[in-house]
């Protein structure tokens, strides 16, 4: 009995968790009501209702829709469904450091390709991966992003894409959902939709 207790104690000291422990749910969004204040900034027009977060380009600034949320994490897993509507060309999920640090890493899920972009320092862009991949418009797609140290593994509809860079290991303070919804004509051009968002770590 004493040996068993010593062994369990060593496990907690070494790793903090027993093997097979369930990851902690850090965030789960149902999108059935108005967004909380943790969704603190955005471009375009966004609505959250009936289980779907929907965004499209609007306003004088020519930029695709993006909605940002506060959530501090390092190694973690993010999962959600997304859909391209109308003339939308890609959906993206971007992770940022502090306001001074700026963007860290960006997953771009386009109609014909997947890209992973790293931002080693503010204003710098490095394309870590660009790989052909077809996404149908008007259909739901599932994405799972797993951060582990310097490596990001993204699985889209069961197909896996992996990239590594030292900056990926940095602490992320916010993340954003967005992309290109089809252009300045607004909702008439197209929209981006997200649902069933879950982050665990």
PDB file of N, CA and C in Angstrom, residues 82-163:
ATOM      1  N   UNK A  82     -17.641  24.811 -39.300  1.00  0.00           N
ATOM      2  CA  UNK A  82     -17.705  26.074 -40.041  1.00  0.00           C
ATOM      3  C   UNK A  82     -18.323  25.834 -41.408  1.00  0.00           C
ATOM      4  N   UNK A  83     -18.853  26.925 -41.988  1.00  0.00           N
ATOM      5  CA  UNK A  83     -19.502  26.816 -43.289  1.00  0.00           C
ATOM      6  C   UNK A  83     -19.259  28.086 -44.100  1.00  0.00           C
ATOM      7  N   UNK A  84     -18.984  27.922 -45.381  1.00  0.00           N
ATOM      8  CA  UNK A  84     -18.836  29.032 -46.318  1.00  0.00           C
ATOM      9  C   UNK A  84     -20.154  29.194 -47.070  1.00  0.00           C
ATOM     10  N   UNK A  85     -20.685  30.418 -47.089  1.00  0.00           N
ATOM     11  CA  UNK A  85     -21.940  30.681 -47.780  1.00  0.00           C
ATOM     12  C   UNK A  85     -21.722  31.653 -48.934  1.00  0.00           C
ATOM     13  N   UNK A  86     -22.447  31.456 -50.033  1.00  0.00           N
ATOM     14  CA  UNK A  86     -22.369  32.381 -51.165  1.00  0.00           C
ATOM     15  C   UNK A  86     -20.993  32.428 -51.774  1.00  0.00           C
ATOM     16  N   UNK A  87     -20.445  33.641 -51.907  1.00  0.00           N
ATOM     17  CA  UNK A  87     -19.136  33.839 -52.534  1.00  0.00           C
ATOM     18  C   UNK A  87     -17.978  33.780 -51.535  1.00  0.00           C
ATOM     19  N   UNK A  88     -18.234  33.376 -50.315  1.00  0.00           N
ATOM     20  CA  UNK A  88     -17.159  33.285 -49.314  1.00  0.00           C
ATOM     21  C   UNK A  88     -16.050  32.372 -49.824  1.00  0.00           C
ATOM     22  N   UNK A  89     -14.797  32.783 -49.621  1.00  0.00           N
ATOM     23  CA  UNK A  89     -13.665  32.020 -50.158  1.00  0.00           C
ATOM     24  C   UNK A  89     -12.866  31.274 -49.089  1.00  0.00           C
ATOM     25  N   UNK A  90     -12.887  31.750 -47.828  1.00  0.00           N
ATOM     26  CA  UNK A  90     -12.175  31.014 -46.785  1.00  0.00           C
ATOM     27  C   UNK A  90     -12.686  31.388 -45.407  1.00  0.00           C
ATOM     28  N   UNK A  91     -12.523  30.450 -44.479  1.00  0.00           N
ATOM     29  CA  UNK A  91     -12.733  30.714 -43.059  1.00  0.00           C
ATOM     30  C   UNK A  91     -11.384  30.612 -42.373  1.00  0.00           C
ATOM     31  N   UNK A  92     -11.182  31.416 -41.344  1.00  0.00           N
ATOM     32  CA  UNK A  92      -9.907  31.416 -40.656  1.00  0.00           C
ATOM     33  C   UNK A  92     -10.063  31.443 -39.152  1.00  0.00           C
ATOM     34  N   UNK A  93      -9.065  30.890 -38.462  1.00  0.00           N
ATOM     35  CA  UNK A  93      -8.989  30.975 -37.006  1.00  0.00           C
ATOM     36  C   UNK A  93      -7.598  31.488 -36.676  1.00  0.00           C
ATOM     37  N   UNK A  94      -7.540  32.618 -35.990  1.00  0.00           N
ATOM     38  CA  UNK A  94      -6.258  33.269 -35.718  1.00  0.00           C
ATOM     39  C   UNK A  94      -6.049  33.398 -34.218  1.00  0.00           C
ATOM     40  N   UNK A  95      -4.805  33.198 -33.787  1.00  0.00           N
ATOM     41  CA  UNK A  95      -4.436  33.304 -32.379  1.00  0.00           C
ATOM     42  C   UNK A  95      -3.427  34.436 -32.220  1.00  0.00           C
ATOM     43  N   UNK A  96      -3.634  35.240 -31.175  1.00  0.00           N
ATOM     44  CA  UNK A  96      -2.816  36.415 -30.939  1.00  0.00           C
ATOM     45  C   UNK A  96      -2.200  36.396 -29.545  1.00  0.00           C
ATOM     46  N   UNK A  97      -1.095  37.131 -29.411  1.00  0.00           N
ATOM     47  CA  UNK A  97      -0.523  37.384 -28.103  1.00  0.00           C
ATOM     48  C   UNK A  97      -1.118  38.657 -27.532  1.00  0.00           C
ATOM     49  N   UNK A  98      -0.310  39.425 -26.821  1.00  0.00           N
ATOM     50  CA  UNK A  98      -0.762  40.719 -26.311  1.00  0.00           C
ATOM     51  C   UNK A  98      -0.965  41.678 -27.485  1.00  0.00           C
ATOM     52  N   UNK A  99      -1.552  42.836 -27.182  1.00  0.00           N
ATOM     53  CA  UNK A  99      -1.762  43.827 -28.234  1.00  0.00           C
ATOM     54  C   UNK A  99      -0.427  44.259 -28.836  1.00  0.00           C
ATOM     55  N   UNK A 100       0.605  44.336 -27.987  1.00  0.00           N
ATOM     56  CA  UNK A 100       1.935  44.713 -28.480  1.00  0.00           C
ATOM     57  C   UNK A 100       2.545  43.589 -29.327  1.00  0.00           C
ATOM     58  N   UNK A 101       2.260  42.348 -28.974  1.00  0.00           N
ATOM     59  CA  UNK A 101       2.818  41.203 -29.710  1.00  0.00           C
ATOM     60  C   UNK A 101       2.117  41.000 -31.048  1.00  0.00           C
ATOM     61  N   UNK A 102       0.791  41.079 -31.060  1.00  0.00           N
ATOM     62  CA  UNK A 102       0.043  40.892 -32.301  1.00  0.00           C
ATOM     63  C   UNK A 102      -0.190  39.425 -32.626  1.00  0.00           C
ATOM     64  N   UNK A 103      -0.383  39.138 -33.921  1.00  0.00           N
ATOM     65  CA  UNK A 103      -0.705  37.786 -34.372  1.00  0.00           C
ATOM     66  C   UNK A 103       0.428  36.801 -34.064  1.00  0.00           C
ATOM     67  N   UNK A 104       0.037  35.536 -33.766  1.00  0.00           N
ATOM     68  CA  UNK A 104       1.000  34.458 -33.538  1.00  0.00           C
ATOM     69  C   UNK A 104       0.906  33.405 -34.636  1.00  0.00           C
ATOM     70  N   UNK A 105      -0.292  32.865 -34.856  1.00  0.00           N
ATOM     71  CA  UNK A 105      -0.457  31.829 -35.875  1.00  0.00           C
ATOM     72  C   UNK A 105      -1.891  31.877 -36.405  1.00  0.00           C
ATOM     73  N   UNK A 106      -2.052  31.530 -37.678  1.00  0.00           N
ATOM     74  CA  UNK A 106      -3.333  31.676 -38.379  1.00  0.00           C
ATOM     75  C   UNK A 106      -3.575  30.436 -39.232  1.00  0.00           C
ATOM     76  N   UNK A 107      -4.708  29.785 -39.031  1.00  0.00           N
ATOM     77  CA  UNK A 107      -5.135  28.678 -39.880  1.00  0.00           C
ATOM     78  C   UNK A 107      -6.148  29.214 -40.886  1.00  0.00           C
ATOM     79  N   UNK A 108      -5.852  29.050 -42.176  1.00  0.00           N
ATOM     80  CA  UNK A 108      -6.714  29.540 -43.255  1.00  0.00           C
ATOM     81  C   UNK A 108      -7.288  28.339 -43.996  1.00  0.00           C
ATOM     82  N   UNK A 109      -8.606  28.221 -43.972  1.00  0.00           N
ATOM     83  CA  UNK A 109      -9.281  27.073 -44.590  1.00  0.00           C
ATOM     84  C   UNK A 109     -10.049  27.552 -45.811  1.00  0.00           C
ATOM     85  N   UNK A 110      -9.391  27.465 -46.982  1.00  0.00           N
ATOM     86  CA  UNK A 110      -9.967  27.980 -48.210  1.00  0.00           C
ATOM     87  C   UNK A 110     -10.727  26.946 -49.001  1.00  0.00           C
ATOM     88  N   UNK A 111     -11.401  27.401 -50.042  1.00  0.00           N
ATOM     89  CA  UNK A 111     -12.195  26.505 -50.887  1.00  0.00           C
ATOM     90  C   UNK A 111     -11.320  25.506 -51.633  1.00  0.00           C
ATOM     91  N   UNK A 112     -10.039  25.873 -51.862  1.00  0.00           N
ATOM     92  CA  UNK A 112      -9.166  24.978 -52.621  1.00  0.00           C
ATOM     93  C   UNK A 112      -7.828  24.691 -51.954  1.00  0.00           C
ATOM     94  N   UNK A 113      -7.564  25.283 -50.778  1.00  0.00           N
ATOM     95  CA  UNK A 113      -6.278  25.046 -50.113  1.00  0.00           C
ATOM     96  C   UNK A 113      -6.363  25.373 -48.629  1.00  0.00           C
ATOM     97  N   UNK A 114      -5.493  24.718 -47.868  1.00  0.00           N
ATOM     98  CA  UNK A 114      -5.312  25.006 -46.441  1.00  0.00           C
ATOM     99  C   UNK A 114      -3.941  25.640 -46.267  1.00  0.00           C
ATOM    100  N   UNK A 115      -3.890  26.712 -45.458  1.00  0.00           N
ATOM    101  CA  UNK A 115      -2.624  27.384 -45.192  1.00  0.00           C
ATOM    102  C   UNK A 115      -2.461  27.556 -43.683  1.00  0.00           C
ATOM    103  N   UNK A 116      -1.223  27.452 -43.224  1.00  0.00           N
ATOM    104  CA  UNK A 116      -0.883  27.780 -41.843  1.00  0.00           C
ATOM    105  C   UNK A 116       0.182  28.865 -41.892  1.00  0.00           C
ATOM    106  N   UNK A 117      -0.126  30.020 -41.314  1.00  0.00           N
ATOM    107  CA  UNK A 117       0.765  31.178 -41.335  1.00  0.00           C
ATOM    108  C   UNK A 117       1.272  31.452 -39.928  1.00  0.00           C
ATOM    109  N   UNK A 118       2.568  31.602 -39.792  1.00  0.00           N
ATOM    110  CA  UNK A 118       3.175  31.972 -38.511  1.00  0.00           C
ATOM    111  C   UNK A 118       3.562  33.443 -38.554  1.00  0.00           C
ATOM    112  N   UNK A 119       3.567  34.055 -37.371  1.00  0.00           N
ATOM    113  CA  UNK A 119       3.954  35.464 -37.243  1.00  0.00           C
ATOM    114  C   UNK A 119       5.023  35.545 -36.155  1.00  0.00           C
ATOM    115  N   UNK A 120       6.298  35.297 -36.539  1.00  0.00           N
ATOM    116  CA  UNK A 120       7.383  35.266 -35.539  1.00  0.00           C
ATOM    117  C   UNK A 120       7.505  36.550 -34.732  1.00  0.00           C
ATOM    118  N   UNK A 121       7.191  37.674 -35.364  1.00  0.00           N
ATOM    119  CA  UNK A 121       7.140  38.950 -34.656  1.00  0.00           C
ATOM    120  C   UNK A 121       6.097  39.822 -35.342  1.00  0.00           C
ATOM    121  N   UNK A 122       5.701  40.891 -34.689  1.00  0.00           N
ATOM    122  CA  UNK A 122       4.615  41.724 -35.184  1.00  0.00           C
ATOM    123  C   UNK A 122       4.907  42.235 -36.592  1.00  0.00           C
ATOM    124  N   UNK A 123       3.958  42.026 -37.488  1.00  0.00           N
ATOM    125  CA  UNK A 123       4.104  42.490 -38.861  1.00  0.00           C
ATOM    126  C   UNK A 123       4.829  41.526 -39.776  1.00  0.00           C
ATOM    127  N   UNK A 124       5.312  40.397 -39.242  1.00  0.00           N
ATOM    128  CA  UNK A 124       6.042  39.424 -40.048  1.00  0.00           C
ATOM    129  C   UNK A 124       5.169  38.201 -40.314  1.00  0.00           C
ATOM    130  N   UNK A 125       5.136  37.755 -41.573  1.00  0.00           N
ATOM    131  CA  UNK A 125       4.336  36.597 -41.971  1.00  0.00           C
ATOM    132  C   UNK A 125       5.228  35.524 -42.586  1.00  0.00           C
ATOM    133  N   UNK A 126       5.064  34.288 -42.124  1.00  0.00           N
ATOM    134  CA  UNK A 126       5.799  33.154 -42.684  1.00  0.00           C
ATOM    135  C   UNK A 126       4.791  32.049 -43.000  1.00  0.00           C
ATOM    136  N   UNK A 127       4.730  31.646 -44.260  1.00  0.00           N
ATOM    137  CA  UNK A 127       3.828  30.563 -44.642  1.00  0.00           C
ATOM    138  C   UNK A 127       4.487  29.230 -44.324  1.00  0.00           C
ATOM    139  N   UNK A 128       3.971  28.547 -43.328  1.00  0.00           N
ATOM    140  CA  UNK A 128       4.529  27.256 -42.917  1.00  0.00           C
ATOM    141  C   UNK A 128       3.999  26.113 -43.757  1.00  0.00           C
ATOM    142  N   UNK A 129       2.775  26.255 -44.248  1.00  0.00           N
ATOM    143  CA  UNK A 129       2.155  25.170 -45.006  1.00  0.00           C
ATOM    144  C   UNK A 129       1.133  25.736 -45.982  1.00  0.00           C
ATOM    145  N   UNK A 130       1.128  25.188 -47.175  1.00  0.00           N
ATOM    146  CA  UNK A 130       0.051  25.433 -48.145  1.00  0.00           C
ATOM    147  C   UNK A 130      -0.185  24.123 -48.872  1.00  0.00           C
ATOM    148  N   UNK A 131      -1.390  23.582 -48.720  1.00  0.00           N
ATOM    149  CA  UNK A 131      -1.685  22.266 -49.275  1.00  0.00           C
ATOM    150  C   UNK A 131      -3.085  22.267 -49.884  1.00  0.00           C
ATOM    151  N   UNK A 132      -3.209  21.655 -51.053  1.00  0.00           N
ATOM    152  CA  UNK A 132      -4.504  21.586 -51.728  1.00  0.00           C
ATOM    153  C   UNK A 132      -5.525  20.865 -50.865  1.00  0.00           C
ATOM    154  N   UNK A 133      -6.729  21.416 -50.853  1.00  0.00           N
ATOM    155  CA  UNK A 133      -7.833  20.804 -50.109  1.00  0.00           C
ATOM    156  C   UNK A 133      -9.120  21.455 -50.587  1.00  0.00           C
ATOM    157  N   UNK A 134     -10.105  20.663 -50.916  1.00  0.00           N
ATOM    158  CA  UNK A 134     -11.360  21.186 -51.459  1.00  0.00           C
ATOM    159  C   UNK A 134     -12.421  21.249 -50.371  1.00  0.00           C
ATOM    160  N   UNK A 135     -13.049  22.431 -50.231  1.00  0.00           N
ATOM    161  CA  UNK A 135     -14.158  22.609 -49.304  1.00  0.00           C
ATOM    162  C   UNK A 135     -15.396  23.027 -50.093  1.00  0.00           C
ATOM    163  N   UNK A 136     -16.480  22.339 -49.886  1.00  0.00           N
ATOM    164  CA  UNK A 136     -17.724  22.671 -50.575  1.00  0.00           C
ATOM    165  C   UNK A 136     -18.403  23.858 -49.901  1.00  0.00           C
ATOM    166  N   UNK A 137     -18.970  24.739 -50.709  1.00  0.00           N
ATOM    167  CA  UNK A 137     -19.753  25.861 -50.197  1.00  0.00           C
ATOM    168  C   UNK A 137     -21.126  25.365 -49.771  1.00  0.00           C
ATOM    169  N   UNK A 138     -21.635  25.927 -48.674  1.00  0.00           N
ATOM    170  CA  UNK A 138     -22.970  25.583 -48.212  1.00  0.00           C
ATOM    171  C   UNK A 138     -23.050  24.336 -47.367  1.00  0.00           C
ATOM    172  N   UNK A 139     -21.918  23.698 -47.089  1.00  0.00           N
ATOM    173  CA  UNK A 139     -21.903  22.485 -46.270  1.00  0.00           C
ATOM    174  C   UNK A 139     -21.075  22.720 -45.008  1.00  0.00           C
ATOM    175  N   UNK A 140     -21.464  22.068 -43.928  1.00  0.00           N
ATOM    176  CA  UNK A 140     -20.704  22.175 -42.690  1.00  0.00           C
ATOM    177  C   UNK A 140     -19.437  21.328 -42.766  1.00  0.00           C
ATOM    178  N   UNK A 141     -18.348  21.886 -42.264  1.00  0.00           N
ATOM    179  CA  UNK A 141     -17.059  21.196 -42.173  1.00  0.00           C
ATOM    180  C   UNK A 141     -16.593  21.243 -40.725  1.00  0.00           C
ATOM    181  N   UNK A 142     -15.852  20.227 -40.302  1.00  0.00           N
ATOM    182  CA  UNK A 142     -15.366  20.171 -38.925  1.00  0.00           C
ATOM    183  C   UNK A 142     -13.857  20.381 -38.884  1.00  0.00           C
ATOM    184  N   UNK A 143     -13.406  21.215 -37.954  1.00  0.00           N
ATOM    185  CA  UNK A 143     -11.976  21.449 -37.776  1.00  0.00           C
ATOM    186  C   UNK A 143     -11.594  21.212 -36.321  1.00  0.00           C
ATOM    187  N   UNK A 144     -10.450  20.585 -36.137  1.00  0.00           N
ATOM    188  CA  UNK A 144      -9.854  20.393 -34.817  1.00  0.00           C
ATOM    189  C   UNK A 144      -8.416  20.892 -34.879  1.00  0.00           C
ATOM    190  N   UNK A 145      -8.085  21.852 -34.032  1.00  0.00           N
ATOM    191  CA  UNK A 145      -6.734  22.402 -33.957  1.00  0.00           C
ATOM    192  C   UNK A 145      -6.117  21.988 -32.633  1.00  0.00           C
ATOM    193  N   UNK A 146      -4.946  21.358 -32.693  1.00  0.00           N
ATOM    194  CA  UNK A 146      -4.256  20.933 -31.478  1.00  0.00           C
ATOM    195  C   UNK A 146      -2.887  21.598 -31.399  1.00  0.00           C
ATOM    196  N   UNK A 147      -2.681  22.361 -30.320  1.00  0.00           N
ATOM    197  CA  UNK A 147      -1.385  22.995 -30.058  1.00  0.00           C
ATOM    198  C   UNK A 147      -0.616  22.138 -29.078  1.00  0.00           C
ATOM    199  N   UNK A 148       0.600  21.767 -29.453  1.00  0.00           N
ATOM    200  CA  UNK A 148       1.472  21.008 -28.559  1.00  0.00           C
ATOM    201  C   UNK A 148       2.889  21.530 -28.746  1.00  0.00           C
ATOM    202  N   UNK A 149       3.341  22.355 -27.810  1.00  0.00           N
ATOM    203  CA  UNK A 149       4.657  22.962 -27.937  1.00  0.00           C
ATOM    204  C   UNK A 149       4.740  23.821 -29.184  1.00  0.00           C
ATOM    205  N   UNK A 150       5.735  23.536 -30.015  1.00  0.00           N
ATOM    206  CA  UNK A 150       5.956  24.331 -31.233  1.00  0.00           C
ATOM    207  C   UNK A 150       5.156  23.816 -32.433  1.00  0.00           C
ATOM    208  N   UNK A 151       4.287  22.832 -32.225  1.00  0.00           N
ATOM    209  CA  UNK A 151       3.588  22.187 -33.333  1.00  0.00           C
ATOM    210  C   UNK A 151       2.087  22.435 -33.280  1.00  0.00           C
ATOM    211  N   UNK A 152       1.525  22.773 -34.430  1.00  0.00           N
ATOM    212  CA  UNK A 152       0.085  22.888 -34.616  1.00  0.00           C
ATOM    213  C   UNK A 152      -0.363  21.782 -35.564  1.00  0.00           C
ATOM    214  N   UNK A 153      -1.320  20.973 -35.124  1.00  0.00           N
ATOM    215  CA  UNK A 153      -1.914  19.944 -35.967  1.00  0.00           C
ATOM    216  C   UNK A 153      -3.377  20.297 -36.182  1.00  0.00           C
ATOM    217  N   UNK A 154      -3.755  20.497 -37.433  1.00  0.00           N
ATOM    218  CA  UNK A 154      -5.138  20.829 -37.783  1.00  0.00           C
ATOM    219  C   UNK A 154      -5.741  19.669 -38.559  1.00  0.00           C
ATOM    220  N   UNK A 155      -6.903  19.230 -38.130  1.00  0.00           N
ATOM    221  CA  UNK A 155      -7.615  18.160 -38.820  1.00  0.00           C
ATOM    222  C   UNK A 155      -8.934  18.715 -39.332  1.00  0.00           C
ATOM    223  N   UNK A 156      -9.107  18.686 -40.649  1.00  0.00           N
ATOM    224  CA  UNK A 156     -10.307  19.232 -41.291  1.00  0.00           C
ATOM    225  C   UNK A 156     -11.020  18.111 -42.014  1.00  0.00           C
ATOM    226  N   UNK A 157     -12.224  17.802 -41.565  1.00  0.00           N
ATOM    227  CA  UNK A 157     -13.001  16.706 -42.153  1.00  0.00           C
ATOM    228  C   UNK A 157     -12.187  15.415 -42.230  1.00  0.00           C
ATOM    229  N   UNK A 158     -11.391  15.159 -41.189  1.00  0.00           N
ATOM    230  CA  UNK A 158     -10.612  13.930 -41.111  1.00  0.00           C
ATOM    231  C   UNK A 158      -9.262  13.973 -41.792  1.00  0.00           C
ATOM    232  N   UNK A 159      -8.930  15.059 -42.470  1.00  0.00           N
ATOM    233  CA  UNK A 159      -7.638  15.194 -43.149  1.00  0.00           C
ATOM    234  C   UNK A 159      -6.718  16.066 -42.294  1.00  0.00           C
ATOM    235  N   UNK A 160      -5.482  15.595 -42.056  1.00  0.00           N
ATOM    236  CA  UNK A 160      -4.591  16.243 -41.099  1.00  0.00           C
ATOM    237  C   UNK A 160      -3.502  17.065 -41.776  1.00  0.00           C
ATOM    238  N   UNK A 161      -3.251  18.241 -41.195  1.00  0.00           N
ATOM    239  CA  UNK A 161      -2.214  19.168 -41.670  1.00  0.00           C
ATOM    240  C   UNK A 161      -1.386  19.579 -40.449  1.00  0.00           C
ATOM    241  N   UNK A 162      -0.057  19.541 -40.583  1.00  0.00           N
ATOM    242  CA  UNK A 162       0.820  19.813 -39.442  1.00  0.00           C
ATOM    243  C   UNK A 162       1.909  20.805 -39.820  1.00  0.00           C
ATOM    244  N   UNK A 163       2.201  21.707 -38.899  1.00  0.00           N
ATOM    245  CA  UNK A 163       3.292  22.669 -39.097  1.00  0.00           C
ATOM    246  C   UNK A 163       3.910  22.991 -37.746  1.00  0.00           C
TER     247      UNK A 163
END
